[in-house]
């Protein structure tokens, strides 16, 4: 069984308002919201250890996978990234990036953690696997519960 989490950063793990500069971590990169990280780490514990972790954030254009693995580890997230969603040659909506990625992958189950409103254009089936966070709140306890509900459907085979 192949499972994956498609992860955005801003509005999911980084909840700094866009009008304020990010608080910077000791490693020189933006700090992540402590509570959101705790919820995300719990989600990773619930998932199969083989679950793939794909970064969809526009921030993926500024660092390498190895650099992001270090950034995540410095914030207590030990699971390394599987990789980045392919970076398109021209600017397209996040929803189009995710649709193309899902078409190219052989995933049995997936979850999308993102605050981007363009994901409203995903198919109904794809939207059932989308946890839509709020930019200033991020991946809070309520969103963690939504993720748990999705995982529960995976276990009984209702969501593909």
PDB file of N, CA and C in Angstrom, residues 42-115:
ATOM      1  N   UNK A  42       2.289  13.981  15.421  1.00  0.00           N
ATOM      2  CA  UNK A  42       1.330  12.954  15.837  1.00  0.00           C
ATOM      3  C   UNK A  42       0.707  12.289  14.606  1.00  0.00           C
ATOM      4  N   UNK A  43       0.375  13.081  13.600  1.00  0.00           N
ATOM      5  CA  UNK A  43      -0.153  12.515  12.362  1.00  0.00           C
ATOM      6  C   UNK A  43       0.835  11.526  11.766  1.00  0.00           C
ATOM      7  N   UNK A  44       2.104  11.902  11.713  1.00  0.00           N
ATOM      8  CA  UNK A  44       3.116  11.004  11.158  1.00  0.00           C
ATOM      9  C   UNK A  44       3.214   9.713  11.957  1.00  0.00           C
ATOM     10  N   UNK A  45       3.010   9.777  13.268  1.00  0.00           N
ATOM     11  CA  UNK A  45       3.013   8.577  14.099  1.00  0.00           C
ATOM     12  C   UNK A  45       1.842   7.658  13.752  1.00  0.00           C
ATOM     13  N   UNK A  46       0.707   8.247  13.371  1.00  0.00           N
ATOM     14  CA  UNK A  46      -0.467   7.458  13.024  1.00  0.00           C
ATOM     15  C   UNK A  46      -0.327   6.749  11.685  1.00  0.00           C
ATOM     16  N   UNK A  47       0.477   7.310  10.824  1.00  0.00           N
ATOM     17  CA  UNK A  47       0.627   6.775   9.470  1.00  0.00           C
ATOM     18  C   UNK A  47       1.657   5.659   9.421  1.00  0.00           C
ATOM     19  N   UNK A  48       1.561   4.877   8.386  1.00  0.00           N
ATOM     20  CA  UNK A  48       2.520   3.823   8.108  1.00  0.00           C
ATOM     21  C   UNK A  48       3.911   4.438   7.980  1.00  0.00           C
ATOM     22  N   UNK A  49       4.913   3.770   8.500  1.00  0.00           N
ATOM     23  CA  UNK A  49       6.279   4.318   8.441  1.00  0.00           C
ATOM     24  C   UNK A  49       6.755   4.521   7.013  1.00  0.00           C
ATOM     25  N   UNK A  50       6.147   3.819   6.070  1.00  0.00           N
ATOM     26  CA  UNK A  50       6.535   3.958   4.668  1.00  0.00           C
ATOM     27  C   UNK A  50       5.811   5.092   3.957  1.00  0.00           C
ATOM     28  N   UNK A  51       4.973   5.835   4.671  1.00  0.00           N
ATOM     29  CA  UNK A  51       4.239   6.935   4.055  1.00  0.00           C
ATOM     30  C   UNK A  51       5.212   7.938   3.454  1.00  0.00           C
ATOM     31  N   UNK A  52       4.932   8.305   2.225  1.00  0.00           N
ATOM     32  CA  UNK A  52       5.768   9.286   1.535  1.00  0.00           C
ATOM     33  C   UNK A  52       5.376  10.686   1.988  1.00  0.00           C
ATOM     34  N   UNK A  53       6.349  11.563   2.063  1.00  0.00           N
ATOM     35  CA  UNK A  53       6.118  12.954   2.452  1.00  0.00           C
ATOM     36  C   UNK A  53       6.642  13.848   1.330  1.00  0.00           C
ATOM     37  N   UNK A  54       5.693  14.488   0.611  1.00  0.00           N
ATOM     38  CA  UNK A  54       6.016  15.318  -0.543  1.00  0.00           C
ATOM     39  C   UNK A  54       5.769  16.779  -0.202  1.00  0.00           C
ATOM     40  N   UNK A  55       6.730  17.629  -0.474  1.00  0.00           N
ATOM     41  CA  UNK A  55       6.595  19.058  -0.206  1.00  0.00           C
ATOM     42  C   UNK A  55       6.026  19.761  -1.437  1.00  0.00           C
ATOM     43  N   UNK A  56       4.884  20.443  -1.237  1.00  0.00           N
ATOM     44  CA  UNK A  56       4.242  21.182  -2.328  1.00  0.00           C
ATOM     45  C   UNK A  56       4.429  22.687  -2.177  1.00  0.00           C
ATOM     46  N   UNK A  57       4.937  23.127  -1.067  1.00  0.00           N
ATOM     47  CA  UNK A  57       5.097  24.546  -0.769  1.00  0.00           C
ATOM     48  C   UNK A  57       5.908  25.270  -1.836  1.00  0.00           C
ATOM     49  N   UNK A  58       5.531  26.504  -2.122  1.00  0.00           N
ATOM     50  CA  UNK A  58       6.336  27.307  -3.056  1.00  0.00           C
ATOM     51  C   UNK A  58       7.748  27.511  -2.505  1.00  0.00           C
ATOM     52  N   UNK A  59       7.932  27.305  -1.225  1.00  0.00           N
ATOM     53  CA  UNK A  59       9.259  27.426  -0.616  1.00  0.00           C
ATOM     54  C   UNK A  59      10.219  26.338  -1.098  1.00  0.00           C
ATOM     55  N   UNK A  60       9.689  25.309  -1.750  1.00  0.00           N
ATOM     56  CA  UNK A  60      10.544  24.222  -2.226  1.00  0.00           C
ATOM     57  C   UNK A  60      11.532  24.699  -3.295  1.00  0.00           C
ATOM     58  N   UNK A  61      11.303  25.890  -3.828  1.00  0.00           N
ATOM     59  CA  UNK A  61      12.208  26.416  -4.857  1.00  0.00           C
ATOM     60  C   UNK A  61      13.440  27.091  -4.260  1.00  0.00           C
ATOM     61  N   UNK A  62      13.462  27.240  -2.919  1.00  0.00           N
ATOM     62  CA  UNK A  62      14.551  27.995  -2.294  1.00  0.00           C
ATOM     63  C   UNK A  62      15.593  27.139  -1.587  1.00  0.00           C
ATOM     64  N   UNK A  63      15.286  25.868  -1.375  1.00  0.00           N
ATOM     65  CA  UNK A  63      16.196  24.978  -0.643  1.00  0.00           C
ATOM     66  C   UNK A  63      16.197  23.612  -1.309  1.00  0.00           C
ATOM     67  N   UNK A  64      17.227  22.837  -1.019  1.00  0.00           N
ATOM     68  CA  UNK A  64      17.290  21.463  -1.511  1.00  0.00           C
ATOM     69  C   UNK A  64      16.517  20.544  -0.565  1.00  0.00           C
ATOM     70  N   UNK A  65      16.284  19.333  -1.012  1.00  0.00           N
ATOM     71  CA  UNK A  65      15.638  18.339  -0.161  1.00  0.00           C
ATOM     72  C   UNK A  65      16.462  18.120   1.114  1.00  0.00           C
ATOM     73  N   UNK A  66      17.763  17.995   0.969  1.00  0.00           N
ATOM     74  CA  UNK A  66      18.632  17.780   2.133  1.00  0.00           C
ATOM     75  C   UNK A  66      18.533  18.951   3.110  1.00  0.00           C
ATOM     76  N   UNK A  67      18.483  20.163   2.596  1.00  0.00           N
ATOM     77  CA  UNK A  67      18.348  21.329   3.471  1.00  0.00           C
ATOM     78  C   UNK A  67      17.002  21.302   4.205  1.00  0.00           C
ATOM     79  N   UNK A  68      15.929  20.944   3.488  1.00  0.00           N
ATOM     80  CA  UNK A  68      14.627  20.855   4.146  1.00  0.00           C
ATOM     81  C   UNK A  68      14.592  19.714   5.165  1.00  0.00           C
ATOM     82  N   UNK A  69      15.249  18.602   4.872  1.00  0.00           N
ATOM     83  CA  UNK A  69      15.310  17.514   5.852  1.00  0.00           C
ATOM     84  C   UNK A  69      15.959  18.000   7.145  1.00  0.00           C
ATOM     85  N   UNK A  70      17.009  18.802   7.029  1.00  0.00           N
ATOM     86  CA  UNK A  70      17.679  19.371   8.205  1.00  0.00           C
ATOM     87  C   UNK A  70      16.764  20.357   8.917  1.00  0.00           C
ATOM     88  N   UNK A  71      16.096  21.217   8.154  1.00  0.00           N
ATOM     89  CA  UNK A  71      15.163  22.188   8.731  1.00  0.00           C
ATOM     90  C   UNK A  71      14.071  21.456   9.509  1.00  0.00           C
ATOM     91  N   UNK A  72      13.500  20.419   8.917  1.00  0.00           N
ATOM     92  CA  UNK A  72      12.452  19.646   9.600  1.00  0.00           C
ATOM     93  C   UNK A  72      13.005  18.983  10.849  1.00  0.00           C
ATOM     94  N   UNK A  73      14.167  18.361  10.741  1.00  0.00           N
ATOM     95  CA  UNK A  73      14.768  17.682  11.899  1.00  0.00           C
ATOM     96  C   UNK A  73      15.033  18.675  13.024  1.00  0.00           C
ATOM     97  N   UNK A  74      15.485  19.883  12.691  1.00  0.00           N
ATOM     98  CA  UNK A  74      15.741  20.911  13.705  1.00  0.00           C
ATOM     99  C   UNK A  74      14.464  21.330  14.435  1.00  0.00           C
ATOM    100  N   UNK A  75      13.321  21.052  13.835  1.00  0.00           N
ATOM    101  CA  UNK A  75      12.034  21.400  14.449  1.00  0.00           C
ATOM    102  C   UNK A  75      11.343  20.171  15.022  1.00  0.00           C
ATOM    103  N   UNK A  76      12.079  19.057  15.092  1.00  0.00           N
ATOM    104  CA  UNK A  76      11.567  17.844  15.722  1.00  0.00           C
ATOM    105  C   UNK A  76      10.825  16.901  14.796  1.00  0.00           C
ATOM    106  N   UNK A  77      10.803  17.196  13.502  1.00  0.00           N
ATOM    107  CA  UNK A  77      10.141  16.317  12.530  1.00  0.00           C
ATOM    108  C   UNK A  77      11.230  15.430  11.927  1.00  0.00           C
ATOM    109  N   UNK A  78      11.268  14.189  12.366  1.00  0.00           N
ATOM    110  CA  UNK A  78      12.375  13.302  11.994  1.00  0.00           C
ATOM    111  C   UNK A  78      12.185  12.617  10.650  1.00  0.00           C
ATOM    112  N   UNK A  79      10.957  12.554  10.148  1.00  0.00           N
ATOM    113  CA  UNK A  79      10.711  11.878   8.879  1.00  0.00           C
ATOM    114  C   UNK A  79      11.280  12.711   7.731  1.00  0.00           C
ATOM    115  N   UNK A  80      12.173  12.127   6.942  1.00  0.00           N
ATOM    116  CA  UNK A  80      12.714  12.874   5.808  1.00  0.00           C
ATOM    117  C   UNK A  80      11.675  12.992   4.689  1.00  0.00           C
ATOM    118  N   UNK A  81      11.804  14.035   3.907  1.00  0.00           N
ATOM    119  CA  UNK A  81      10.943  14.206   2.751  1.00  0.00           C
ATOM    120  C   UNK A  81      11.244  13.140   1.710  1.00  0.00           C
ATOM    121  N   UNK A  82      10.217  12.684   1.035  1.00  0.00           N
ATOM    122  CA  UNK A  82      10.414  11.810  -0.118  1.00  0.00           C
ATOM    123  C   UNK A  82      10.936  12.656  -1.275  1.00  0.00           C
ATOM    124  N   UNK A  83      10.372  13.860  -1.380  1.00  0.00           N
ATOM    125  CA  UNK A  83      10.800  14.771  -2.433  1.00  0.00           C
ATOM    126  C   UNK A  83       9.862  15.953  -2.540  1.00  0.00           C
ATOM    127  N   UNK A  84      10.008  16.671  -3.637  1.00  0.00           N
ATOM    128  CA  UNK A  84       9.185  17.847  -3.925  1.00  0.00           C
ATOM    129  C   UNK A  84       8.220  17.500  -5.054  1.00  0.00           C
ATOM    130  N   UNK A  85       7.043  18.103  -5.037  1.00  0.00           N
ATOM    131  CA  UNK A  85       6.227  18.070  -6.229  1.00  0.00           C
ATOM    132  C   UNK A  85       7.045  18.733  -7.323  1.00  0.00           C
ATOM    133  N   UNK A  86       6.956  18.220  -8.544  1.00  0.00           N
ATOM    134  CA  UNK A  86       7.734  18.843  -9.626  1.00  0.00           C
ATOM    135  C   UNK A  86       7.430  20.338  -9.732  1.00  0.00           C
ATOM    136  N   UNK A  87       8.473  21.102  -9.947  1.00  0.00           N
ATOM    137  CA  UNK A  87       8.331  22.550 -10.072  1.00  0.00           C
ATOM    138  C   UNK A  87       8.036  22.860 -11.536  1.00  0.00           C
ATOM    139  N   UNK A  88       6.866  23.447 -11.799  1.00  0.00           N
ATOM    140  CA  UNK A  88       6.517  23.722 -13.200  1.00  0.00           C
ATOM    141  C   UNK A  88       7.404  24.802 -13.816  1.00  0.00           C
ATOM    142  N   UNK A  89       7.550  24.728 -15.129  1.00  0.00           N
ATOM    143  CA  UNK A  89       8.378  25.713 -15.838  1.00  0.00           C
ATOM    144  C   UNK A  89       7.733  27.089 -15.830  1.00  0.00           C
ATOM    145  N   UNK A  90       6.409  27.131 -15.826  1.00  0.00           N
ATOM    146  CA  UNK A  90       5.704  28.412 -15.753  1.00  0.00           C
ATOM    147  C   UNK A  90       4.766  28.377 -14.549  1.00  0.00           C
ATOM    148  N   UNK A  91       4.409  29.537 -14.074  1.00  0.00           N
ATOM    149  CA  UNK A  91       3.581  29.639 -12.873  1.00  0.00           C
ATOM    150  C   UNK A  91       2.174  29.112 -13.152  1.00  0.00           C
ATOM    151  N   UNK A  92       1.760  28.125 -12.359  1.00  0.00           N
ATOM    152  CA  UNK A  92       0.408  27.586 -12.436  1.00  0.00           C
ATOM    153  C   UNK A  92      -0.150  27.493 -11.027  1.00  0.00           C
ATOM    154  N   UNK A  93      -1.436  27.302 -10.925  1.00  0.00           N
ATOM    155  CA  UNK A  93      -2.072  27.195  -9.613  1.00  0.00           C
ATOM    156  C   UNK A  93      -1.620  25.913  -8.920  1.00  0.00           C
ATOM    157  N   UNK A  94      -1.598  25.985  -7.596  1.00  0.00           N
ATOM    158  CA  UNK A  94      -1.221  24.809  -6.804  1.00  0.00           C
ATOM    159  C   UNK A  94      -2.118  23.622  -7.148  1.00  0.00           C
ATOM    160  N   UNK A  95      -3.394  23.869  -7.373  1.00  0.00           N
ATOM    161  CA  UNK A  95      -4.306  22.773  -7.699  1.00  0.00           C
ATOM    162  C   UNK A  95      -3.840  22.031  -8.952  1.00  0.00           C
ATOM    163  N   UNK A  96      -3.346  22.756  -9.943  1.00  0.00           N
ATOM    164  CA  UNK A  96      -2.873  22.123 -11.178  1.00  0.00           C
ATOM    165  C   UNK A  96      -1.604  21.309 -10.917  1.00  0.00           C
ATOM    166  N   UNK A  97      -0.734  21.814 -10.053  1.00  0.00           N
ATOM    167  CA  UNK A  97       0.468  21.063  -9.685  1.00  0.00           C
ATOM    168  C   UNK A  97       0.080  19.746  -9.023  1.00  0.00           C
ATOM    169  N   UNK A  98      -0.879  19.819  -8.106  1.00  0.00           N
ATOM    170  CA  UNK A  98      -1.285  18.625  -7.364  1.00  0.00           C
ATOM    171  C   UNK A  98      -2.006  17.640  -8.282  1.00  0.00           C
ATOM    172  N   UNK A  99      -2.878  18.129  -9.150  1.00  0.00           N
ATOM    173  CA  UNK A  99      -3.563  17.236 -10.098  1.00  0.00           C
ATOM    174  C   UNK A  99      -2.547  16.492 -10.958  1.00  0.00           C
ATOM    175  N   UNK A 100      -1.569  17.209 -11.491  1.00  0.00           N
ATOM    176  CA  UNK A 100      -0.545  16.587 -12.333  1.00  0.00           C
ATOM    177  C   UNK A 100       0.258  15.559 -11.533  1.00  0.00           C
ATOM    178  N   UNK A 101       0.598  15.907 -10.308  1.00  0.00           N
ATOM    179  CA  UNK A 101       1.360  14.991  -9.454  1.00  0.00           C
ATOM    180  C   UNK A 101       0.568  13.715  -9.188  1.00  0.00           C
ATOM    181  N   UNK A 102      -0.699  13.865  -8.816  1.00  0.00           N
ATOM    182  CA  UNK A 102      -1.526  12.692  -8.509  1.00  0.00           C
ATOM    183  C   UNK A 102      -1.703  11.810  -9.739  1.00  0.00           C
ATOM    184  N   UNK A 103      -1.784  12.418 -10.905  1.00  0.00           N
ATOM    185  CA  UNK A 103      -1.910  11.649 -12.147  1.00  0.00           C
ATOM    186  C   UNK A 103      -0.632  10.853 -12.421  1.00  0.00           C
ATOM    187  N   UNK A 104       0.505  11.408 -12.046  1.00  0.00           N
ATOM    188  CA  UNK A 104       1.794  10.769 -12.347  1.00  0.00           C
ATOM    189  C   UNK A 104       2.210   9.707 -11.329  1.00  0.00           C
ATOM    190  N   UNK A 105       1.532   9.654 -10.196  1.00  0.00           N
ATOM    191  CA  UNK A 105       1.942   8.755  -9.114  1.00  0.00           C
ATOM    192  C   UNK A 105       1.007   7.561  -8.988  1.00  0.00           C
ATOM    193  N   UNK A 106       1.523   6.499  -8.434  1.00  0.00           N
ATOM    194  CA  UNK A 106       0.744   5.300  -8.144  1.00  0.00           C
ATOM    195  C   UNK A 106       0.488   5.257  -6.639  1.00  0.00           C
ATOM    196  N   UNK A 107      -0.407   6.129  -6.162  1.00  0.00           N
ATOM    197  CA  UNK A 107      -0.690   6.213  -4.732  1.00  0.00           C
ATOM    198  C   UNK A 107      -2.010   5.507  -4.428  1.00  0.00           C
ATOM    199  N   UNK A 108      -1.995   4.657  -3.421  1.00  0.00           N
ATOM    200  CA  UNK A 108      -3.244   4.041  -2.975  1.00  0.00           C
ATOM    201  C   UNK A 108      -4.044   5.042  -2.155  1.00  0.00           C
ATOM    202  N   UNK A 109      -3.343   5.769  -1.294  1.00  0.00           N
ATOM    203  CA  UNK A 109      -3.986   6.736  -0.409  1.00  0.00           C
ATOM    204  C   UNK A 109      -3.105   7.972  -0.289  1.00  0.00           C
ATOM    205  N   UNK A 110      -3.742   9.112  -0.161  1.00  0.00           N
ATOM    206  CA  UNK A 110      -2.981  10.345  -0.001  1.00  0.00           C
ATOM    207  C   UNK A 110      -3.809  11.348   0.791  1.00  0.00           C
ATOM    208  N   UNK A 111      -3.097  12.300   1.356  1.00  0.00           N
ATOM    209  CA  UNK A 111      -3.698  13.392   2.116  1.00  0.00           C
ATOM    210  C   UNK A 111      -2.970  14.668   1.706  1.00  0.00           C
ATOM    211  N   UNK A 112      -3.730  15.739   1.519  1.00  0.00           N
ATOM    212  CA  UNK A 112      -3.165  17.025   1.131  1.00  0.00           C
ATOM    213  C   UNK A 112      -3.365  17.991   2.297  1.00  0.00           C
ATOM    214  N   UNK A 113      -2.294  18.562   2.812  1.00  0.00           N
ATOM    215  CA  UNK A 113      -2.369  19.558   3.881  1.00  0.00           C
ATOM    216  C   UNK A 113      -1.992  20.897   3.266  1.00  0.00           C
ATOM    217  N   UNK A 114      -2.985  21.779   3.097  1.00  0.00           N
ATOM    218  CA  UNK A 114      -2.737  23.020   2.362  1.00  0.00           C
ATOM    219  C   UNK A 114      -3.848  24.019   2.660  1.00  0.00           C
ATOM    220  N   UNK A 115      -3.506  25.303   2.621  1.00  0.00           N
ATOM    221  CA  UNK A 115      -4.501  26.367   2.824  1.00  0.00           C
ATOM    222  C   UNK A 115      -4.893  27.052   1.517  1.00  0.00           C
TER     223      UNK A 115
END
